[in-house]
Every structure is written in structure tokens, then in C-alpha cells.
Short mmCIF file of C-alpha atoms and ligand atoms in Angstrom, two decimals:
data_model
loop_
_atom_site.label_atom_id
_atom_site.label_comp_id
_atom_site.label_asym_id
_atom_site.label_seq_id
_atom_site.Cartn_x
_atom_site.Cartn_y
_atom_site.Cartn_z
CA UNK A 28 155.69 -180.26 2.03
CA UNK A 29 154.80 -179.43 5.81
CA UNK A 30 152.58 -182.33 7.25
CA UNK A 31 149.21 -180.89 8.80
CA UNK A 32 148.49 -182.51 12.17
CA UNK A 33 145.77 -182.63 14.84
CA UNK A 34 145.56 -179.97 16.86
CA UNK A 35 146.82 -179.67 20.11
CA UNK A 36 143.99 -178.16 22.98
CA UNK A 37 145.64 -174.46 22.91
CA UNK A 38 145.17 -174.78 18.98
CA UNK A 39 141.24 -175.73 19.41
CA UNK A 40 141.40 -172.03 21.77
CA UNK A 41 143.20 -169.79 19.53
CA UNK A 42 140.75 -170.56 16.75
CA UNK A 43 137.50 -170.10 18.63
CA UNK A 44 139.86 -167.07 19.91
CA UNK A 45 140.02 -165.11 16.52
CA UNK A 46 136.94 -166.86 14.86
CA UNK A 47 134.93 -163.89 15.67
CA UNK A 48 137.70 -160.85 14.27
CA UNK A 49 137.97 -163.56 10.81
CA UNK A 50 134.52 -162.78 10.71
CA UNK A 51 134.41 -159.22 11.13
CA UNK A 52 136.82 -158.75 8.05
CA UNK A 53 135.07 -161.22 6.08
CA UNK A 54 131.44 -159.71 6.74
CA UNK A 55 132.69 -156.31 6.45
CA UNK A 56 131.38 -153.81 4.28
CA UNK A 57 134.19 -153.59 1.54
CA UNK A 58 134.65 -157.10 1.29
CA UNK A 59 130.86 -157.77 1.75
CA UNK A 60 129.72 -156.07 -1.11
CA UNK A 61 132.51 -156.65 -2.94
CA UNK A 62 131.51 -160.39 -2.90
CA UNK A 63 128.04 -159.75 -3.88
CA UNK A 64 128.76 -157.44 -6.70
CA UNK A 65 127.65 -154.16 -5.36
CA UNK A 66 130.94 -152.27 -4.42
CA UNK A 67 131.52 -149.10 -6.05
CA UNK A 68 134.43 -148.96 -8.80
CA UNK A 69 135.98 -145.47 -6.36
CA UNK A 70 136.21 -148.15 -3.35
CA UNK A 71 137.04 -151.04 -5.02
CA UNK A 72 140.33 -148.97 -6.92
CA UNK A 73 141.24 -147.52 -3.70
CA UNK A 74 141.14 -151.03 -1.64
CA UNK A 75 143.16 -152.26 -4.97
CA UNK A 76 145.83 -149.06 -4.67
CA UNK A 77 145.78 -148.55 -0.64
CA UNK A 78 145.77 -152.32 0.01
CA UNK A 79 148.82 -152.98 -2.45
CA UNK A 80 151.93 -151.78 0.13
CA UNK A 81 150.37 -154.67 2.29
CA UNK A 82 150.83 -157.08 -0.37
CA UNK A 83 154.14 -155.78 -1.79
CA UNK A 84 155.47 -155.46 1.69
CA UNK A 85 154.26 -159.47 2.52
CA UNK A 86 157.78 -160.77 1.24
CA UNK A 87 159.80 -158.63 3.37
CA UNK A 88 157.97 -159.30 6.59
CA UNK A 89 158.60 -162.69 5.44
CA UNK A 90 162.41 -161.97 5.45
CA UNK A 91 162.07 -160.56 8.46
CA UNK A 92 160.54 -163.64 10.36
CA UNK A 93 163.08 -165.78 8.59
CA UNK A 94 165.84 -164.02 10.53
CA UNK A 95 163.71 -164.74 13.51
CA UNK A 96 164.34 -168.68 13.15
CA UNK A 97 166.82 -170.08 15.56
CA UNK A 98 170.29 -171.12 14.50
CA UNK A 99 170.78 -174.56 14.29
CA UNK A 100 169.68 -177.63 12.16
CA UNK A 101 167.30 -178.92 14.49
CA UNK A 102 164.53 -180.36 12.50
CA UNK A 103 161.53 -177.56 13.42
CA UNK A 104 164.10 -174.85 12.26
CA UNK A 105 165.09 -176.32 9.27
CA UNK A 106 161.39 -177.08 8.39
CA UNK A 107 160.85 -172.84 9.47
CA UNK A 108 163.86 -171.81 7.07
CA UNK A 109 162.66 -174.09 4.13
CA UNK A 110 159.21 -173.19 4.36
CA UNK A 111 159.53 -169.15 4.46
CA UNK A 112 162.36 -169.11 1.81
CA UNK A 113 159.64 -171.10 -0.76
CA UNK A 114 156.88 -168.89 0.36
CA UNK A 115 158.71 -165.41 0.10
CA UNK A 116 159.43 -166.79 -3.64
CA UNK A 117 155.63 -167.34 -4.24
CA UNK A 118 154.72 -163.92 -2.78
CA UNK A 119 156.99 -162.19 -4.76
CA UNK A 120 154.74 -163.24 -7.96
CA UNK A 121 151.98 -162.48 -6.04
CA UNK A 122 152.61 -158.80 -6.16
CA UNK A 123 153.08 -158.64 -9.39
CA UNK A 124 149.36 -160.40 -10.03
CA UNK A 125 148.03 -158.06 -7.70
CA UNK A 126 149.21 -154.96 -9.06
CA UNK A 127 148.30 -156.72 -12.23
CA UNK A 128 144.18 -157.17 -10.92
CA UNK A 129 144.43 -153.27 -9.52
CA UNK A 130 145.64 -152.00 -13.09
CA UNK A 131 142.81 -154.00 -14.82
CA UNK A 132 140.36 -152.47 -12.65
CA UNK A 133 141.07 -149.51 -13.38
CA UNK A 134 143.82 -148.26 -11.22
CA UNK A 135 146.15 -145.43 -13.13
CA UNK A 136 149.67 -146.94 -13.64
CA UNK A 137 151.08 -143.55 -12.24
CA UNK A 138 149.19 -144.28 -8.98
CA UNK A 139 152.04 -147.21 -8.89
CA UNK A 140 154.94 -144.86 -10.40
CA UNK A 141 156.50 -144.14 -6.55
CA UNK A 142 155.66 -145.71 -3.28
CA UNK A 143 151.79 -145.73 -2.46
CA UNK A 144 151.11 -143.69 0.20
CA UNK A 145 147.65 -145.00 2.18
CA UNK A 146 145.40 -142.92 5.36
CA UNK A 147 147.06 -143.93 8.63
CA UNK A 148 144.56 -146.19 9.45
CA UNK A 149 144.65 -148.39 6.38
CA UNK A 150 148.82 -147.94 6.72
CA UNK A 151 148.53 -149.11 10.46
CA UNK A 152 148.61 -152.62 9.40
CA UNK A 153 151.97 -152.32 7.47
CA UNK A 154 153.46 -150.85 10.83
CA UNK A 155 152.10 -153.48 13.00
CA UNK A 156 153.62 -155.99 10.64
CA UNK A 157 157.14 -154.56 10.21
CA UNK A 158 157.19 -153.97 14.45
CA UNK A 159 155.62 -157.58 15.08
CA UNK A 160 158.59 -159.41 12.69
CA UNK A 161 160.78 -157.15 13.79
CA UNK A 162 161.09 -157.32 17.56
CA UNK A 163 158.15 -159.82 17.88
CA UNK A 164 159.37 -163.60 18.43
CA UNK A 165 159.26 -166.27 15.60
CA UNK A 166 155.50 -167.80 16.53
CA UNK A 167 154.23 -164.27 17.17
CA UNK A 168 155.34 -163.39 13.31
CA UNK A 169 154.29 -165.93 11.98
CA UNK A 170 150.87 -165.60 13.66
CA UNK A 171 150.45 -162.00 12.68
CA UNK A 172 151.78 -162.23 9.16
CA UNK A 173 150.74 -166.01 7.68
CA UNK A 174 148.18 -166.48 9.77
CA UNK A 175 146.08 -163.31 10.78
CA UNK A 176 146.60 -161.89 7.12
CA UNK A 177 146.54 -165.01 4.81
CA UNK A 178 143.39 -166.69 6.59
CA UNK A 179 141.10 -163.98 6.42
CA UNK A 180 142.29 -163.65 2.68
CA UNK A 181 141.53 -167.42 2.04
CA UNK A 182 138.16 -166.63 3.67
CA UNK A 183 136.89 -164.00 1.05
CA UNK A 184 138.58 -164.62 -2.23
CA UNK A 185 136.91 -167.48 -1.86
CA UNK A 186 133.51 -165.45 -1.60
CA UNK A 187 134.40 -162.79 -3.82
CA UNK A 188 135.56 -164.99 -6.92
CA UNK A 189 132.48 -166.34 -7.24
CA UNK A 190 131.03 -163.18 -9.24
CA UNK A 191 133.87 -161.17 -9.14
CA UNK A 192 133.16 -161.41 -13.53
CA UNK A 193 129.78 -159.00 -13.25
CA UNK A 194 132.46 -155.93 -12.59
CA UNK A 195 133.86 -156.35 -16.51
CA UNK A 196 130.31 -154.45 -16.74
CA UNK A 197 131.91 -150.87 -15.41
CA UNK A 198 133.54 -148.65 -17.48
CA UNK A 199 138.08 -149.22 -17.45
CA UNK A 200 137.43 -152.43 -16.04
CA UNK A 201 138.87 -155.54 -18.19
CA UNK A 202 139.30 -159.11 -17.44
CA UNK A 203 141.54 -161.33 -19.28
CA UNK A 204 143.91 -163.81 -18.80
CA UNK A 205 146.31 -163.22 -15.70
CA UNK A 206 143.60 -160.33 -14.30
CA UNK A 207 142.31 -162.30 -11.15
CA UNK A 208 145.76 -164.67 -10.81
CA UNK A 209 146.23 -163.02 -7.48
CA UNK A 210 142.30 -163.64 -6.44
CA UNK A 211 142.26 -167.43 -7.52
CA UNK A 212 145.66 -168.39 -5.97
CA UNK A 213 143.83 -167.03 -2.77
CA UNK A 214 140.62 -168.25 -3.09
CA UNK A 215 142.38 -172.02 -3.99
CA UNK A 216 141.08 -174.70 -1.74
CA UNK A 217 143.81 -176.48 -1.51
CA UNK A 218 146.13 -172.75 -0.62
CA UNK A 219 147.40 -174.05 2.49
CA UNK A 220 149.48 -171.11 3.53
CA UNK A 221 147.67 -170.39 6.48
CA UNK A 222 147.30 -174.10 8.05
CA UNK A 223 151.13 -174.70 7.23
CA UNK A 224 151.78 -171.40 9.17
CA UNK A 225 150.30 -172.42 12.26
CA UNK A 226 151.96 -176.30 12.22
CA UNK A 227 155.41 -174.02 12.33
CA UNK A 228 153.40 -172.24 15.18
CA UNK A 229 152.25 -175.37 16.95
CA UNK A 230 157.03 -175.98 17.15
CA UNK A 231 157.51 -172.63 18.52
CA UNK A 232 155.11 -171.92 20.77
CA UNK A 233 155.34 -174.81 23.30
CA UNK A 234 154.85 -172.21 26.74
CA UNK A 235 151.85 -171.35 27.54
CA UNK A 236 152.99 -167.75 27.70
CA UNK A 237 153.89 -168.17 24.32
CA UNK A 238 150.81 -169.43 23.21
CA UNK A 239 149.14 -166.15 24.67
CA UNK A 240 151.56 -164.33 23.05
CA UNK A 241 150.39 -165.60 19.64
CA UNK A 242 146.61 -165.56 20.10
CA UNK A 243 147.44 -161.81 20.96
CA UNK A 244 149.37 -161.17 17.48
CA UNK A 245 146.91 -162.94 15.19
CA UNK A 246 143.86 -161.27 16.94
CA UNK A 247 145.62 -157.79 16.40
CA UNK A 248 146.72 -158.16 13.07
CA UNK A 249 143.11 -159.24 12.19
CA UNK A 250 141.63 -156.18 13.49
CA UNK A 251 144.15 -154.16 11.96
CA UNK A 252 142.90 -155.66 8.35
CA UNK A 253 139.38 -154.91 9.32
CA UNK A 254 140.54 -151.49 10.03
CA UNK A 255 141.94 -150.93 7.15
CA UNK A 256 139.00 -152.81 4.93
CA UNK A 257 136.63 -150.13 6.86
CA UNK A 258 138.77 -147.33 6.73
CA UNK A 259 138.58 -148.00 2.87
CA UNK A 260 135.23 -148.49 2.77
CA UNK A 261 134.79 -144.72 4.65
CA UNK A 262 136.79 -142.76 2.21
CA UNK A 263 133.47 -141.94 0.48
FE1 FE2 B 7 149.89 -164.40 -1.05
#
């Protein structure tokens, strides 16, 4: 397991940094009222179908960044390697719970029968994330992928499990065992994807120009969720 330590100055910047777009996505109106038990069943099926290629694309990014880690044994890329091969195996099952939570809710199983195909702007996400771990450097992948998209999710699961139950009220919605896996593994406490993401960070990115270069690609990956979470929010 990766060993949490205290952060370095830069660290203590980066956070106040993209405190403020954290909040945005977390105070937003999808995920807002989908916390306090208000959000329609038409937005809350399209966030589940239109926000699934994000999840189902999660593992491949993932493969992505682990081509990014240097070669060599050298402890911090050993420590990379191990860590993103484990992780891509947990995301893998954590498609499978979403899609799992979307067709409990109410999402057709033919919506699911060929690639879904969201707007632009709630798809604009998934092309950051491909171009970022892609041509993007190991930190800045990490950044945009485990930290800007995992720590708002932390954030509100943990909000939106609370009463997430009062929605077995509407009409095609069921929840049984294995409905909200996906939602609880998120909203766990003790989930420490994001915080192990940015230790690997802290390795690789010791330049200061480095450390810009991360702030930038959690910050824009965070606004791109918020996009999306409004643009979803808009479509009625
Ligand atoms: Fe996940």
C-alpha cells in the first residue's frame, strides 16, 4: 500500500488551487439536487447513460498513463507501475457496478447495446482525458485522471449516498443488492484513490514547471466534469 505523507509547500498550493473548481462540481446543479433528492428521473438516467463512457473509458486512460512511467526499477517507478496495474483491475469492476446502478434506475439495456454516444460538451471530458494520457507527461495524467476525476467523485457520493434510497419511490427505479456498489465504493471514507494519486504526483513532479504543469491538468479536467455535470443538467 502507498504511504500518505505530509505535504510538501507546492502541494498546500495546488489544493487551495483547485479547491474552488471541486466545489463547483460538487455544488452543481445535477449533483446538488441529486444529493438532496430532488433530481428528475430524465436527468438523473441521462447523467447515468452520458456519464458511463467516462467511467468505462477510466481503465484505459489508466493504461495509458501506465505506459507513461519511466523504464527502470527505480523505486518511485516501480511504486507508479504497481499502483496503476491494481487500480486499472479495480476500475474494471467498477464499470460493471456502474452500468449496473444506471440499469436499475431505469436506463434501457439497449441504450448500452453499442457505444454511448454523449453531446460534445459532456464528451469533451473523455477527449481531454485520452489527449492528457496520451501526450501529457506521467504527473500531468495522473493529475487529470486520479486526481481531478476521482476527488470530486469522493466529494459527492459521499453527499449523494446519504438519501440516494428516497429515488426507489419513482416509477423503473429498483434498489437491491449490488444497485449502488459503484456509489458506496466512491463515497468510502477510507477510498484513497485520489490521495495515493497525488503521493505518485508529489515523485514526478519535482520542477517547479512541472508542478504548474499539474495544477493546470487537474484544474482543467475539473472544469471539464462540471461541464459535463451542467451540460447534463441543461438537456431539459
Ligand atoms: Fe472508480
Amino acid at each position: 500500500m502507498l504511504k500518505l505523507t505530509r505535504h510538501p509547500q507546492w502541494v498546500r498550493e495546488f489544493r487551495t488551487a483547485v479547491g474552488p473548481i471541486e466545489e463547483r462540481i460538487v455544488n452543481c446543479r445535477f449533483f446538488a439536487e441529486m444529493a438532496n433528492g430532488t433530481l428528475s428521473m430524465k436527468r438523473f438516467r441521462a447523467g447515468l447513460l452520458y456519464f458511463y463512457p467516462l467511467i468505462e473509458s477510466f481503465p484505459q486512460y489508466m493504461g495509458l498513463t501506465l505506459a507513461l512511467v519511466p523504464r527502470g526499477s527505480q523505486p518511485a517507478n516501480h511504486l507508479a507501475r504497481e499502483w496503476l496495474i491494481t487500480n486499472i483491475n479495480i476500475e474494471r469492476k467498477h464499470t460493471v457496478w456502474f452500468r449496473q446502478w444506471a440499469l436499475d434506475f431505469g436506463v434501457s439495456r439497449e441504450a448500452f447495446a453499442g457505444p454511448v454516444l454523449p453531446p460534445p460538451e459532456i464528451d469533451a471530458v473523455n477527449h481531454y482525458l485520452w489527449r492528457i494520457t496520451s501526450q501529457g507527461t506521467l504527473a500531468e495524467a495522473l493529475a487529470a485522471v486520479n486526481y481531478g476525476i476521482e476527488g470530486p467523485s469522493g466529494m459527492w457520493t459521499k453527499r449523494a449516498k446519504k438519501d440516494i434510497k428516497t429515488y426507489a419511490r419513482h416509477k423503473g427505479v429498483k434498489i437491491r443488492k449490488g444497485t449502488l456498489l459503484w456509489l458506496d465504493a466512491h463515497a468510502a471514507y477510507d477510498d484513497r484513490h485520489p490521495d495515493e494519486a497525488l503521493e505518485l504526483i508529489k515523485k514526478f513532479a519535482q520542477t517547479k514547471e512541472a508542478q504548474e504543469k499539474v495544477t493546470q491538468a487537474a484544474r482543467r479536467s475539473m472544469e471539464y466534469y462540471a461541464l459535463a455535470a451542467d451540460a447534463i443538467y441543461d438537456l431539459f
